Coordinates of C-alpha atoms in Angstrom, one line a residue:
Chain V
X1 CA 2.6 26.6 -6.3
X2 CA -0.4 28.8 -6.1
X3 CA -3.1 26.1 -6.5
X4 CA -3.9 24.2 -3.3
X5 CA -3.2 20.5 -3.5
X6 CA -6.5 18.5 -3.1
X7 CA -6.3 16.3 0.0
X8 CA -7.4 12.7 -0.1
X9 CA -9.7 13.4 2.9
X10 CA -11.6 16.1 1.0
X11 CA -14.1 13.8 -0.6
X12 CA -15.0 11.9 2.6
X13 CA -17.7 14.3 3.6
X14 CA -19.9 14.4 0.5
X15 CA -21.7 11.6 -1.3
X16 CA -21.9 11.6 -5.1
X17 CA -24.3 9.2 -6.7
X18 CA -23.3 7.6 -9.9
X19 CA -25.0 5.2 -12.3
X20 CA -23.9 1.6 -12.6
X21 CA -21.3 1.1 -15.3
X22 CA -19.9 -2.3 -16.2
X23 CA -19.7 -5.1 -13.7
X24 CA -20.1 -4.3 -10.0
X25 CA -19.7 -7.8 -8.7
X26 CA -16.1 -9.2 -8.6
X27 CA -13.8 -11.3 -6.5
X28 CA -12.1 -9.6 -3.5
X29 CA -9.2 -7.7 -5.0
X30 CA -6.6 -9.1 -2.6
X31 CA -7.1 -12.6 -3.9
X32 CA -3.7 -14.2 -4.8
X33 CA -2.8 -17.7 -5.8
X34 CA 0.2 -17.4 -3.5
X35 CA -2.1 -17.3 -0.5
X36 CA -5.1 -19.3 0.8
X37 CA -7.8 -16.7 0.2
X38 CA -11.5 -17.2 1.0
X39 CA -12.8 -16.3 -2.5
X40 CA -15.4 -13.9 -1.1
X41 CA -17.2 -11.8 -3.8
X42 CA -17.6 -8.1 -3.5
X43 CA -20.1 -5.5 -4.8
X44 CA -18.2 -2.4 -5.7
X45 CA -21.2 -0.2 -4.9
X46 CA -19.4 2.4 -2.8
X47 CA -16.0 4.0 -3.2
X48 CA -14.5 5.9 -0.2
X49 CA -15.3 5.9 3.4
X50 CA -16.1 8.6 6.0
X51 CA -13.7 7.0 8.4
X52 CA -10.0 7.7 8.4
X53 CA -7.9 4.7 9.5
X54 CA -4.2 5.4 9.3
X55 CA -3.4 2.0 7.7
X56 CA -6.2 2.2 5.1
X57 CA -5.2 1.5 1.6
X58 CA -7.8 3.9 0.2
X59 CA -5.4 6.8 0.8
X60 CA -3.1 5.2 -1.7
X61 CA -5.8 3.9 -4.0
X62 CA -8.5 6.4 -4.7
X63 CA -7.4 9.1 -7.1
X64 CA -10.4 11.3 -7.3
X65 CA -11.2 11.7 -3.6
X66 CA -15.0 11.7 -4.0
X67 CA -17.3 9.3 -2.1
X68 CA -19.1 7.6 -4.9
X69 CA -22.2 5.5 -4.5
X70 CA -23.9 3.5 -7.2
X71 CA -27.5 4.6 -6.9
X72 CA -29.1 1.7 -8.8
X73 CA -29.9 -1.3 -6.5
X74 CA -32.1 -3.0 -9.2
X75 CA -29.3 -3.0 -11.7
X76 CA -26.8 -4.3 -9.1
X77 CA -29.2 -7.1 -8.1
X78 CA -29.8 -8.0 -11.7
X79 CA -26.1 -8.7 -12.1
X80 CA -26.0 -10.6 -8.7
X81 CA -28.9 -12.8 -9.6
X82 CA -27.5 -13.6 -13.1
X83 CA -24.2 -14.7 -11.6
X84 CA -25.7 -16.6 -8.7
X85 CA -28.1 -18.4 -11.1
X86 CA -25.2 -19.4 -13.3
X87 CA -23.7 -21.5 -10.5
X88 CA -26.8 -22.7 -8.5
X89 CA -24.6 -25.4 -6.7
X90 CA -22.5 -22.7 -5.1
X91 CA -23.0 -20.7 -2.0
X92 CA -21.9 -17.2 -2.8
X93 CA -20.6 -14.8 0.0
X94 CA -20.9 -11.3 -1.3
X95 CA -19.7 -8.3 0.6
X96 CA -20.1 -4.6 0.1
X97 CA -17.0 -3.4 1.8
X98 CA -14.4 -3.5 -1.0
X99 CA -13.8 0.2 -1.2
X100 CA -15.7 1.5 1.7
X101 CA -17.7 0.6 4.8
X102 CA -21.0 -1.4 4.5
X103 CA -23.0 0.6 7.0
X104 CA -21.3 3.9 7.7
X105 CA -23.4 5.8 5.1
X106 CA -26.6 3.8 5.7
X107 CA -28.7 6.7 7.0
X108 CA -27.9 8.6 3.8
X109 CA -28.0 5.8 1.2
X110 CA -30.4 3.1 2.5
X111 CA -28.3 0.6 0.4
X112 CA -28.0 -2.0 3.1
X113 CA -31.7 -2.1 3.8
X114 CA -32.5 -2.6 0.1
X115 CA -29.8 -5.3 -0.4
X116 CA -30.8 -7.2 2.8
X117 CA -34.4 -7.5 1.4
X118 CA -33.2 -8.6 -2.0
X119 CA -30.7 -11.1 -0.7
X120 CA -33.5 -12.6 1.5
X121 CA -35.0 -14.0 -1.8
X122 CA -31.8 -15.6 -3.1
X123 CA -31.4 -19.3 -2.6
X124 CA -27.6 -19.5 -2.8
X125 CA -26.1 -16.2 -1.6
X126 CA -25.2 -14.5 1.6
X127 CA -24.8 -10.8 1.9
X128 CA -21.9 -9.7 4.2
X129 CA -22.2 -6.2 5.6
X130 CA -18.8 -5.4 7.2
X131 CA -18.4 -2.2 9.2
X132 CA -16.5 -0.2 11.8
X133 CA -19.6 1.8 12.6
X134 CA -22.5 1.3 14.9
X135 CA -25.1 2.3 12.3
X136 CA -27.4 -0.7 12.7
X137 CA -30.8 0.8 13.7
X138 CA -32.0 1.1 10.1
X139 CA -31.6 -2.6 9.5
X140 CA -32.9 -4.1 12.7
X141 CA -36.5 -4.7 11.8
X142 CA -36.0 -6.3 8.3
X143 CA -36.9 -9.8 7.2
X144 CA -33.4 -11.0 6.4
X145 CA -34.2 -14.8 6.2
X146 CA -30.7 -15.5 7.7
X147 CA -29.2 -14.5 4.3
X148 CA -27.3 -11.5 5.7
X149 CA -24.2 -11.6 8.0
X150 CA -23.5 -8.3 9.7
X151 CA -19.8 -8.3 10.6
X152 CA -17.5 -6.0 12.3
X153 CA -13.9 -5.2 11.7
X154 CA -12.6 -5.3 15.2
X155 CA -9.4 -4.3 16.9
X156 CA -8.0 -3.7 20.3
X157 CA -9.4 -0.6 22.0
X158 CA -6.0 1.1 21.8
X159 CA -5.8 0.6 18.0
X160 CA -9.4 1.8 17.5
X161 CA -8.7 4.9 19.6
X162 CA -5.3 5.8 18.0
X163 CA -5.5 4.5 14.4
X164 CA -9.1 4.0 13.4
X165 CA -10.1 7.7 13.4
X166 CA -13.8 8.6 13.4
X167 CA -15.0 5.0 13.7
X168 CA -17.2 3.7 16.5
X169 CA -15.4 2.7 19.7
X170 CA -15.0 -1.0 20.5
X171 CA -17.8 -0.7 23.1
X172 CA -20.1 1.0 20.5
X173 CA -19.3 -1.7 17.9
X174 CA -20.0 -4.5 20.5
X175 CA -23.3 -2.8 21.5
X176 CA -24.3 -2.7 17.8
X177 CA -23.3 -6.3 17.4
X178 CA -25.6 -7.2 20.3
X179 CA -28.5 -5.4 18.6
X180 CA -28.2 -7.2 15.3
X181 CA -27.7 -10.6 17.1
X182 CA -30.8 -9.9 19.1
X183 CA -32.6 -9.1 15.8
X184 CA -31.7 -12.7 14.6
X185 CA -29.0 -11.8 12.2
X186 CA -25.9 -14.0 11.9
X187 CA -22.8 -12.0 12.8
X188 CA -19.2 -12.0 11.9
X189 CA -15.9 -10.7 13.4
X190 CA -12.8 -9.8 11.6
X191 CA -9.8 -9.3 13.8
X192 CA -7.9 -7.8 10.9
X193 CA -5.6 -6.0 10.8
X194 CA -4.1 -7.2 14.1
X195 CA -1.4 -4.7 15.2
X196 CA 1.3 -5.1 17.8
X197 CA 1.4 -2.5 20.5
X198 CA 2.1 -2.3 24.2
X199 CA -0.3 -4.6 26.1
X200 CA -1.6 -6.0 22.8
X201 CA -2.2 -9.5 24.2
X202 CA -4.5 -8.3 27.0
X203 CA -6.3 -5.8 24.8
X204 CA -7.1 -8.4 22.1
X205 CA -8.3 -10.8 24.7
X206 CA -10.7 -8.1 26.0
X207 CA -12.0 -7.6 22.5
X208 CA -12.5 -11.4 22.0
X209 CA -14.2 -11.6 25.4
X210 CA -16.5 -8.7 24.3
X211 CA -17.8 -10.3 21.2
X212 CA -19.1 -13.3 23.1
X213 CA -20.8 -11.1 25.5
X214 CA -22.6 -9.5 22.5
X215 CA -23.6 -12.7 20.6
X216 CA -23.6 -16.4 21.3
X217 CA -20.9 -18.5 19.7
X218 CA -23.4 -20.2 17.4
X219 CA -24.5 -16.8 16.0
X220 CA -21.0 -16.2 14.5
X221 CA -21.1 -17.2 10.9
X222 CA -17.3 -16.7 10.6
X223 CA -14.4 -15.1 12.3
X224 CA -11.3 -14.0 10.4
X225 CA -7.8 -13.2 11.6
X226 CA -5.2 -11.2 9.7
X227 CA -2.4 -8.8 10.4
X228 CA -1.5 -5.3 9.2
X229 CA -0.2 -5.3 5.6
X230 CA 0.2 -2.7 3.0
X231 CA 1.9 -1.8 -0.2
X232 CA 5.4 -0.2 0.3
X233 CA 4.1 3.0 -1.3
X234 CA 1.7 3.4 1.6
X235 CA 4.6 4.2 3.9
X236 CA 5.0 7.6 2.4
X237 CA 1.3 8.3 2.4
X238 CA 1.0 7.3 6.1
X239 CA 4.0 9.4 7.0
X240 CA 2.4 12.3 5.2
X241 CA -1.2 11.9 6.3
X242 CA -0.5 10.8 9.9
X243 CA 2.7 12.5 11.0
X244 CA 4.4 10.8 13.9
X245 CA 2.4 7.5 13.3
X246 CA 4.2 4.6 15.0
X247 CA 2.8 1.8 12.8
X248 CA 5.8 1.9 10.5
X249 CA 8.3 1.3 13.3
X250 CA 7.6 -2.4 13.3
X251 CA 9.7 -5.3 11.9
X252 CA 8.1 -6.0 8.6
X253 CA 9.0 -7.9 5.4
X254 CA 7.7 -7.9 1.9
X255 CA 5.5 -10.9 1.1
X256 CA 4.9 -12.7 -2.2
X257 CA 2.1 -10.2 -3.0
X258 CA 4.5 -7.3 -2.7
X259 CA 2.9 -6.1 0.5
X260 CA 4.8 -5.4 3.7
X261 CA 3.7 -7.4 6.7
X262 CA 5.0 -8.4 10.1
X263 CA 7.7 -11.0 10.1
X264 CA 6.3 -14.5 10.3
X265 CA 7.4 -15.3 14.0
X266 CA 5.4 -12.2 15.1
X267 CA 2.4 -13.1 13.0
X268 CA 2.4 -16.6 14.4
X269 CA 2.6 -15.3 18.0
X270 CA -0.3 -12.9 17.4
X271 CA -2.6 -15.4 15.6
X272 CA -1.9 -18.1 18.1
X273 CA -2.9 -15.8 20.9
X274 CA -6.1 -14.8 19.3
X275 CA -7.0 -18.4 18.4
X276 CA -6.4 -19.3 22.1
X277 CA -8.7 -16.5 23.2
X278 CA -11.4 -17.5 20.7
X279 CA -11.3 -21.0 22.1
X280 CA -11.3 -19.8 25.7
X281 CA -14.4 -17.6 25.3
X282 CA -16.2 -19.0 22.3
X283 CA -15.5 -22.7 22.5
X284 CA -14.3 -25.2 19.8
X285 CA -17.0 -24.9 17.2
X286 CA -16.4 -21.5 15.7
X287 CA -15.6 -21.2 12.0
X288 CA -12.3 -19.3 12.0
X289 CA -10.0 -18.6 9.1
X290 CA -6.8 -16.7 8.3
X291 CA -6.8 -13.9 5.8
X292 CA -3.9 -13.7 3.2
X293 CA -1.7 -16.3 4.7
X294 CA 0.1 -19.2 3.1
X295 CA -0.5 -22.9 3.6
X296 CA 2.2 -23.3 6.2
X297 CA 0.6 -20.8 8.5
X298 CA -2.6 -22.8 8.4
X299 CA -0.6 -25.9 9.1
X300 CA 1.0 -24.3 12.1
X301 CA -2.2 -22.7 13.6
X302 CA -5.4 -24.1 12.3
X303 CA -7.2 -27.4 12.8
X304 CA -8.2 -27.6 9.2
X305 CA -5.8 -27.0 6.3
X306 CA -7.3 -26.0 3.0
X307 CA -4.7 -26.3 0.2
X308 CA -6.4 -24.1 -2.3
X309 CA -8.7 -21.1 -2.5
X310 CA -11.5 -23.3 -3.8
X311 CA -11.1 -25.7 -0.9
X312 CA -11.5 -22.9 1.7
X313 CA -14.5 -21.6 -0.2
X314 CA -15.9 -25.2 0.2
X315 CA -15.3 -25.2 3.9
X316 CA -17.2 -22.0 4.3
X317 CA -20.2 -23.4 2.4
X318 CA -20.0 -26.7 4.4
X319 CA -19.9 -24.9 7.7
X320 CA -22.8 -22.6 6.8
X321 CA -25.0 -25.4 5.4
X322 CA -24.4 -27.7 8.4
X323 CA -24.8 -25.1 11.1
X324 CA -27.8 -23.3 9.6
X325 CA -29.9 -25.9 7.8
X326 CA -33.0 -23.7 8.0
X327 CA -31.5 -21.4 5.4
X328 CA -31.8 -24.2 2.8
X329 CA -28.6 -23.5 1.0
X330 CA -27.4 -26.0 -1.5
X331 CA -25.2 -28.9 -0.2
X332 CA -21.6 -28.2 -1.3
X333 CA -19.5 -30.5 -3.4
X334 CA -15.8 -30.1 -2.7
X335 CA -14.7 -31.0 -6.2
X336 CA -16.9 -28.3 -7.8
X337 CA -15.6 -25.6 -5.5
X338 CA -12.0 -26.5 -6.3
X339 CA -12.6 -26.9 -10.0
X340 CA -14.4 -23.6 -10.4
X341 CA -12.4 -21.6 -7.9
X342 CA -11.3 -19.1 -10.5
X343 CA -14.8 -18.2 -11.5
Chain E
X1 CA 16.7 40.1 -11.7
X2 CA 15.7 36.5 -11.2
X3 CA 15.4 34.0 -13.9
X4 CA 12.0 32.4 -14.2
X5 CA 13.5 29.0 -14.8
X6 CA 16.2 29.5 -12.2
X7 CA 15.4 26.2 -10.4
X8 CA 15.7 24.0 -13.4
X9 CA 19.0 22.2 -13.8
X10 CA 21.2 22.8 -16.7
X11 CA 22.0 20.1 -19.2
X12 CA 25.7 19.1 -19.3
X13 CA 26.5 21.3 -22.2
X14 CA 24.6 24.6 -21.9
X15 CA 26.5 26.4 -24.7
X16 CA 27.7 29.2 -22.4
X17 CA 31.2 29.5 -23.8
X18 CA 30.0 29.6 -27.4
X19 CA 27.5 32.3 -26.6
X20 CA 30.0 34.3 -24.7
X21 CA 32.3 34.3 -27.7
X22 CA 29.5 35.2 -30.0
X23 CA 28.4 38.1 -27.9
X24 CA 32.0 39.3 -27.6
X25 CA 32.1 39.5 -31.4
X26 CA 28.7 40.9 -32.3
X27 CA 26.9 41.9 -29.1
X28 CA 23.4 40.8 -28.1
X29 CA 21.2 40.7 -31.1
X30 CA 18.0 39.1 -29.8
X31 CA 16.4 40.9 -26.9
X32 CA 15.9 39.0 -23.7
X33 CA 12.3 38.5 -22.5
X34 CA 11.2 39.6 -19.1
X35 CA 8.0 39.0 -17.3
X36 CA 6.3 41.1 -14.7
X37 CA 4.5 38.6 -12.5
X38 CA 1.2 39.2 -10.7
X39 CA 3.2 39.7 -7.5
X40 CA 5.1 42.5 -9.1
X41 CA 8.4 40.8 -9.5
X42 CA 10.3 41.0 -12.8
X43 CA 11.7 37.7 -14.0
X44 CA 13.7 36.7 -17.0
X45 CA 11.7 34.4 -19.2
X46 CA 14.3 33.9 -21.9
X47 CA 17.9 35.0 -22.0
X48 CA 19.4 34.3 -18.6
X49 CA 22.8 33.5 -20.1
X50 CA 22.7 36.6 -22.3
X51 CA 21.8 38.7 -19.3
X52 CA 24.6 37.2 -17.2
X53 CA 27.1 37.8 -20.0
X54 CA 25.9 41.4 -20.5
X55 CA 26.3 42.1 -16.8
X56 CA 29.8 40.5 -16.8
X57 CA 30.9 42.4 -19.9
X58 CA 29.1 45.6 -18.9
X59 CA 27.3 45.9 -22.2
X60 CA 23.8 46.9 -23.1
X61 CA 21.2 44.2 -22.9
X62 CA 18.2 44.8 -25.1
X63 CA 15.0 43.7 -23.3
X64 CA 11.5 43.0 -24.3
X65 CA 9.0 43.0 -21.5
X66 CA 5.8 41.0 -21.1
X67 CA 3.3 41.9 -18.4
X68 CA 1.2 39.3 -16.9
X69 CA -1.7 40.1 -14.6
X70 CA -4.9 38.5 -13.4
X71 CA -6.5 40.0 -16.6
X72 CA -4.1 38.2 -18.9
X73 CA -5.8 36.0 -21.4
X74 CA -5.1 32.3 -21.4
X75 CA -3.9 32.8 -24.9
X76 CA -1.1 35.1 -23.8
X77 CA 0.0 32.8 -21.0
X78 CA 0.0 29.9 -23.5
X79 CA 2.1 31.9 -25.8
X80 CA 4.5 32.5 -23.0
X81 CA 4.7 28.8 -22.3
X82 CA 5.3 28.3 -25.9
X83 CA 8.3 30.6 -25.8
X84 CA 9.7 28.9 -22.7
X85 CA 9.3 25.5 -24.2
X86 CA 10.9 26.4 -27.5
X87 CA 13.8 28.2 -25.9
X88 CA 14.4 25.5 -23.3
X89 CA 13.2 22.3 -25.0
X90 CA 16.3 20.2 -24.4
X91 CA 16.7 21.5 -20.8
X92 CA 13.1 20.8 -19.8
X93 CA 13.1 17.5 -21.6
X94 CA 16.4 16.4 -20.1
X95 CA 14.9 15.0 -16.8
X96 CA 11.6 14.3 -15.0
X97 CA 13.0 16.7 -12.3
X98 CA 13.2 19.6 -14.7
X99 CA 9.7 18.7 -16.2
X100 CA 8.2 18.8 -12.7
X101 CA 10.0 22.0 -11.8
X102 CA 8.8 23.5 -15.1
X103 CA 5.2 22.5 -14.4
X104 CA 5.4 24.0 -10.9
X105 CA 6.4 27.3 -12.5
X106 CA 3.7 27.4 -15.1
X107 CA 1.1 26.3 -12.6
X108 CA 1.8 29.6 -10.9
X109 CA 0.7 31.3 -14.1
X110 CA -2.9 30.0 -13.4
X111 CA -3.1 27.4 -16.1
X112 CA -5.5 24.5 -15.5
X113 CA -4.3 20.9 -15.3
X114 CA -5.9 20.2 -18.6
X115 CA -4.1 23.1 -20.3
X116 CA -0.8 22.1 -18.8
X117 CA -1.4 18.5 -19.9
X118 CA -2.2 19.7 -23.4
X119 CA 1.0 21.8 -23.6
X120 CA 3.1 18.9 -22.4
X121 CA 1.6 16.2 -24.5
X122 CA 1.7 18.3 -27.7
X123 CA 5.1 19.9 -27.3
X124 CA 7.1 17.5 -25.3
X125 CA 5.3 14.3 -26.0
X126 CA 5.1 13.7 -22.3
X127 CA 1.9 12.4 -20.6
X128 CA 1.3 13.2 -17.0
X129 CA -2.0 11.7 -15.7
X130 CA -4.1 14.4 -14.1
X131 CA -4.1 12.4 -10.9
X132 CA -0.4 13.0 -10.4
X133 CA -0.6 16.8 -10.3
X134 CA -1.3 17.0 -6.6
X135 CA 2.0 15.1 -6.0
X136 CA 4.1 17.3 -8.4
X137 CA 4.3 20.1 -5.9
X138 CA 5.7 17.7 -3.3
X139 CA 8.6 16.9 -5.7
X140 CA 9.1 20.5 -6.7
X141 CA 9.5 21.6 -3.1
X142 CA 12.2 19.1 -2.4
X143 CA 15.5 20.6 -1.1
X144 CA 18.1 21.4 -3.8
X145 CA 20.5 18.5 -3.0
X146 CA 17.7 15.9 -3.5
X147 CA 16.4 17.5 -6.7
X148 CA 20.0 17.7 -8.0
X149 CA 20.4 13.9 -7.3
X150 CA 17.1 13.2 -9.0
X151 CA 18.2 15.2 -12.0
X152 CA 21.7 13.8 -12.3
X153 CA 20.4 10.2 -11.9
X154 CA 17.6 11.0 -14.4
X155 CA 15.1 9.4 -12.0
X156 CA 11.6 8.4 -13.1
X157 CA 8.5 10.1 -11.8
X158 CA 7.8 7.3 -9.4
X159 CA 11.4 7.4 -8.0
X160 CA 11.1 11.1 -7.6
X161 CA 7.8 10.7 -5.7
X162 CA 9.3 8.0 -3.5
X163 CA 12.2 10.4 -2.7
X164 CA 9.6 13.1 -1.9
X165 CA 8.0 10.8 0.7
X166 CA 11.3 10.4 2.7
X167 CA 12.4 12.7 5.5
X168 CA 14.4 15.5 3.7
X169 CA 17.2 16.0 6.3
X170 CA 17.8 12.3 6.5
X171 CA 17.8 11.9 2.7
X172 CA 20.3 14.8 2.4
X173 CA 22.6 13.1 5.0
X174 CA 22.4 9.9 2.9
X175 CA 23.2 11.6 -0.4
X176 CA 26.0 13.5 1.2
X177 CA 27.8 10.2 1.7
X178 CA 28.5 10.0 -2.0
X179 CA 31.1 9.4 -3.5
X180 CA 32.3 7.7 -0.3
X181 CA 29.5 5.2 -0.8
X182 CA 27.8 4.2 -4.0
X183 CA 24.2 5.4 -4.0
X184 CA 21.3 4.5 -6.3
X185 CA 17.8 5.9 -5.9
X186 CA 16.5 2.6 -4.5
X187 CA 19.3 2.3 -2.0
X188 CA 18.8 5.9 -0.9
X189 CA 15.1 5.3 -0.3
X190 CA 15.8 2.0 1.4
X191 CA 18.3 3.5 3.8
X192 CA 16.0 6.4 4.5
X193 CA 13.2 4.0 5.5
X194 CA 15.6 2.2 7.9
X195 CA 16.7 5.5 9.4
X196 CA 13.0 6.4 9.9
X197 CA 12.2 3.0 11.5
X198 CA 15.2 3.3 13.8
X199 CA 14.3 6.9 14.4
X200 CA 17.6 8.5 13.4
X201 CA 17.4 12.0 12.0
X202 CA 20.7 11.5 10.0
X203 CA 22.2 8.3 8.8
X204 CA 25.6 9.1 10.3
X205 CA 23.9 9.2 13.8
X206 CA 23.9 5.4 13.5
X207 CA 27.0 3.9 15.2
X208 CA 27.3 1.0 12.8
X209 CA 27.2 3.3 9.8
X210 CA 29.7 5.6 11.3
X211 CA 32.1 2.7 11.9
X212 CA 31.7 1.3 8.4
X213 CA 32.5 4.7 6.9
X214 CA 35.9 4.6 8.7
X215 CA 36.8 1.2 7.2
X216 CA 39.1 0.7 4.2
X217 CA 36.4 -0.6 1.8
X218 CA 35.4 0.3 -1.7
X219 CA 32.3 2.5 -2.2
X220 CA 30.2 -0.4 -3.3
X221 CA 31.3 -2.5 -0.4
X222 CA 30.5 0.3 2.0
X223 CA 27.1 0.6 0.5
X224 CA 26.5 -3.1 0.9
X225 CA 27.7 -3.2 4.5
X226 CA 25.7 -0.2 5.5
X227 CA 22.6 -1.7 3.9
X228 CA 23.1 -5.0 5.7
X229 CA 23.8 -3.3 9.1
X230 CA 20.7 -1.2 9.0
X231 CA 18.5 -4.0 7.7
X232 CA 19.7 -6.3 10.6
X233 CA 19.0 -3.5 13.1
X234 CA 15.5 -3.1 11.7
X235 CA 14.8 -6.8 11.6
X236 CA 16.1 -8.3 14.9
X237 CA 13.7 -11.3 14.9
X238 CA 14.4 -12.1 11.2
X239 CA 18.1 -11.9 11.8
X240 CA 17.9 -14.2 14.9
X241 CA 15.7 -16.7 13.2
X242 CA 17.9 -16.9 10.1
X243 CA 20.9 -17.4 12.4
X244 CA 19.1 -20.3 14.0
X245 CA 18.2 -21.8 10.6
X246 CA 21.8 -21.4 9.5
X247 CA 23.0 -23.0 12.7
X248 CA 20.6 -26.0 12.2
X249 CA 21.9 -26.5 8.7
X250 CA 25.5 -26.2 9.6
X251 CA 25.4 -30.0 10.4
X252 CA 24.9 -30.8 6.8
X253 CA 27.7 -32.5 5.0
X254 CA 30.0 -30.4 2.8
X255 CA 28.6 -32.0 -0.4
X256 CA 25.2 -30.3 0.3
X257 CA 24.6 -26.6 0.2
X258 CA 21.3 -25.2 1.4
X259 CA 19.2 -22.1 0.6
X260 CA 16.0 -20.7 2.0
X261 CA 13.9 -17.5 1.7
X262 CA 15.5 -15.3 4.4
X263 CA 12.3 -13.3 4.6
X264 CA 10.9 -16.5 6.1
X265 CA 7.7 -16.1 4.0
X266 CA 8.2 -19.3 2.0
X267 CA 8.5 -22.5 4.0
X268 CA 11.0 -24.5 1.9
X269 CA 14.7 -25.4 2.0
X270 CA 16.5 -26.0 -1.3
X271 CA 19.4 -28.4 -1.2
X272 CA 22.1 -28.5 -3.9
X273 CA 24.1 -31.6 -4.2
X274 CA 27.6 -31.3 -5.6
X275 CA 28.8 -34.4 -7.5
X276 CA 32.1 -34.6 -9.3
X277 CA 32.0 -38.3 -10.2
X278 CA 29.0 -40.4 -11.2
X279 CA 29.9 -43.1 -8.8
X280 CA 29.5 -40.7 -5.9
X281 CA 25.7 -40.8 -6.4
X282 CA 25.0 -43.8 -4.2
X283 CA 27.0 -42.4 -1.4
X284 CA 25.2 -39.1 -1.7
X285 CA 21.8 -40.9 -1.6
X286 CA 23.0 -42.5 1.7
X287 CA 24.0 -39.0 2.9
X288 CA 20.6 -37.6 2.1
X289 CA 18.9 -40.4 3.9
X290 CA 21.1 -40.0 7.0
X291 CA 19.6 -39.1 10.4
X292 CA 22.0 -36.1 10.6
X293 CA 20.5 -34.6 7.4
X294 CA 17.0 -35.4 8.4
X295 CA 17.4 -33.8 11.8
X296 CA 19.1 -30.7 10.4
X297 CA 16.3 -30.1 7.8
X298 CA 13.6 -30.8 10.3
X299 CA 15.0 -28.3 12.8
X300 CA 15.4 -25.7 10.1
X301 CA 11.9 -26.1 8.7
X302 CA 10.5 -25.7 12.2
X303 CA 11.9 -22.2 12.3
X304 CA 10.3 -21.5 8.9

């Protein structure tokens, strides 16, 4: 064929601003009633990411390659405020990482700065900025009112160096985490996707140790644990986009959501190790949760066992309200969270 | 002289014999159409069979030539596509493989995705979303044995694309096992993934597969055994854990049969109770409550 085939990476370098069309705030797309999901809400304000992680679903999801940013924070906030006001009893967690990175483009867009200041005024919402970057300087001096959690997607150094291309190194992420913790922000850590590799136990332990050298345990709003998972179609994309990649040489099975994931005995081993490390370096009072796992995994591994998406959402709110009373969030009612879990 | 649509697969009945007889009687009446491409090659646009018969019978072959160059108008190119489509409608329509190959040929004539989409949706009533165009080249470039398989099995676009994401040499080695084993598209793709995971270039490099191929089994049995053997090699932990569960449940009485999700993703064991007489029910209740059954189920659930 004479015409060159556009590559999915082509659109990573240039930002296209677009107007807000339709709803921007939604529930995290991976939510599934087969799993205990956390019911986090997302603002789909950015699509595509300058980073190039080999396991990233965007290579199989985006079909126009551009990096699109909705350039209308007032309109986005209007929708957020309307939805938060409709359920004043609820503590919303709202992330901006659904189809991109929350901070990687901050110097160009200024989105996070604007959102942090808007969320500081909301009585029942927490903004989560999740990143693999170290682009935190633009947000350090803001009056966040404890309403923003800056979190990092973290991995072993080996995985960051070999699979999370163009992202900040583990050391850079931890240095950035220290900066935002020192600036009084709550922080978060997402050990997701955990990936098996040589020496994985020691490397993940090092990463866990590192986060508690960057922030005190009580500054962690939440810590999540999950393992690598992807749609079967991704195998072809990964082979094509990352020739010779070894991630596919693992023992995986298809889950109820149709995604391939490590076999359960391996997941249990990985999660148990990470939980032990978290307890060893961060103590017993962390709020830790599993991402995209069934009830029986919680029963095996966790000290609390939510039986529904709404109940886990409630545990989040309870933990935040009890640990950070100065934020004046509404006291949660378990029944409300369960009854309205689909809203 | 090459035929522009040389790569497309023929339909089962391509009318060659009837045409041969007709030309033998009255000669070639309609001239064949040739195209001079921008690269200077002359290709037959329409009339490959007539050309072949003329060569064979050593008779004159009237020819009408079209020249295409960078200066060609879109209209001329669209007219050319119209000729191709009307002359080869059934052949192009016969499989997704042929449609993809046809698109790859007309893309070389510098038509935009939108123009190609219009031609296809208007003439063939086929809709390709513009987003799939980048992937069509991948399918069109597949080695001939894989394309032939895709055409013969009338695979869907998605199946063709899945084939295109497998290692070609390995896929050819899998397809070459037919008719010794029964191969569907999904099985071929599955086996290819196992070979990739086990890092075999060809499926016959695997000892278990080579051994199964020597056994006296039906093609479908061989397919099944090969699939199981490779699955087990790719899933050692799963295989061992399922063996432990099976071992735990082997203590159950014969009246109870058990099932579980062998992917281990769902923690549950289903028990089926076989009753032939109503008065067996109370004995069965005792069986279900027995320590042997309780221990067996508990141990099995631990592994899940």
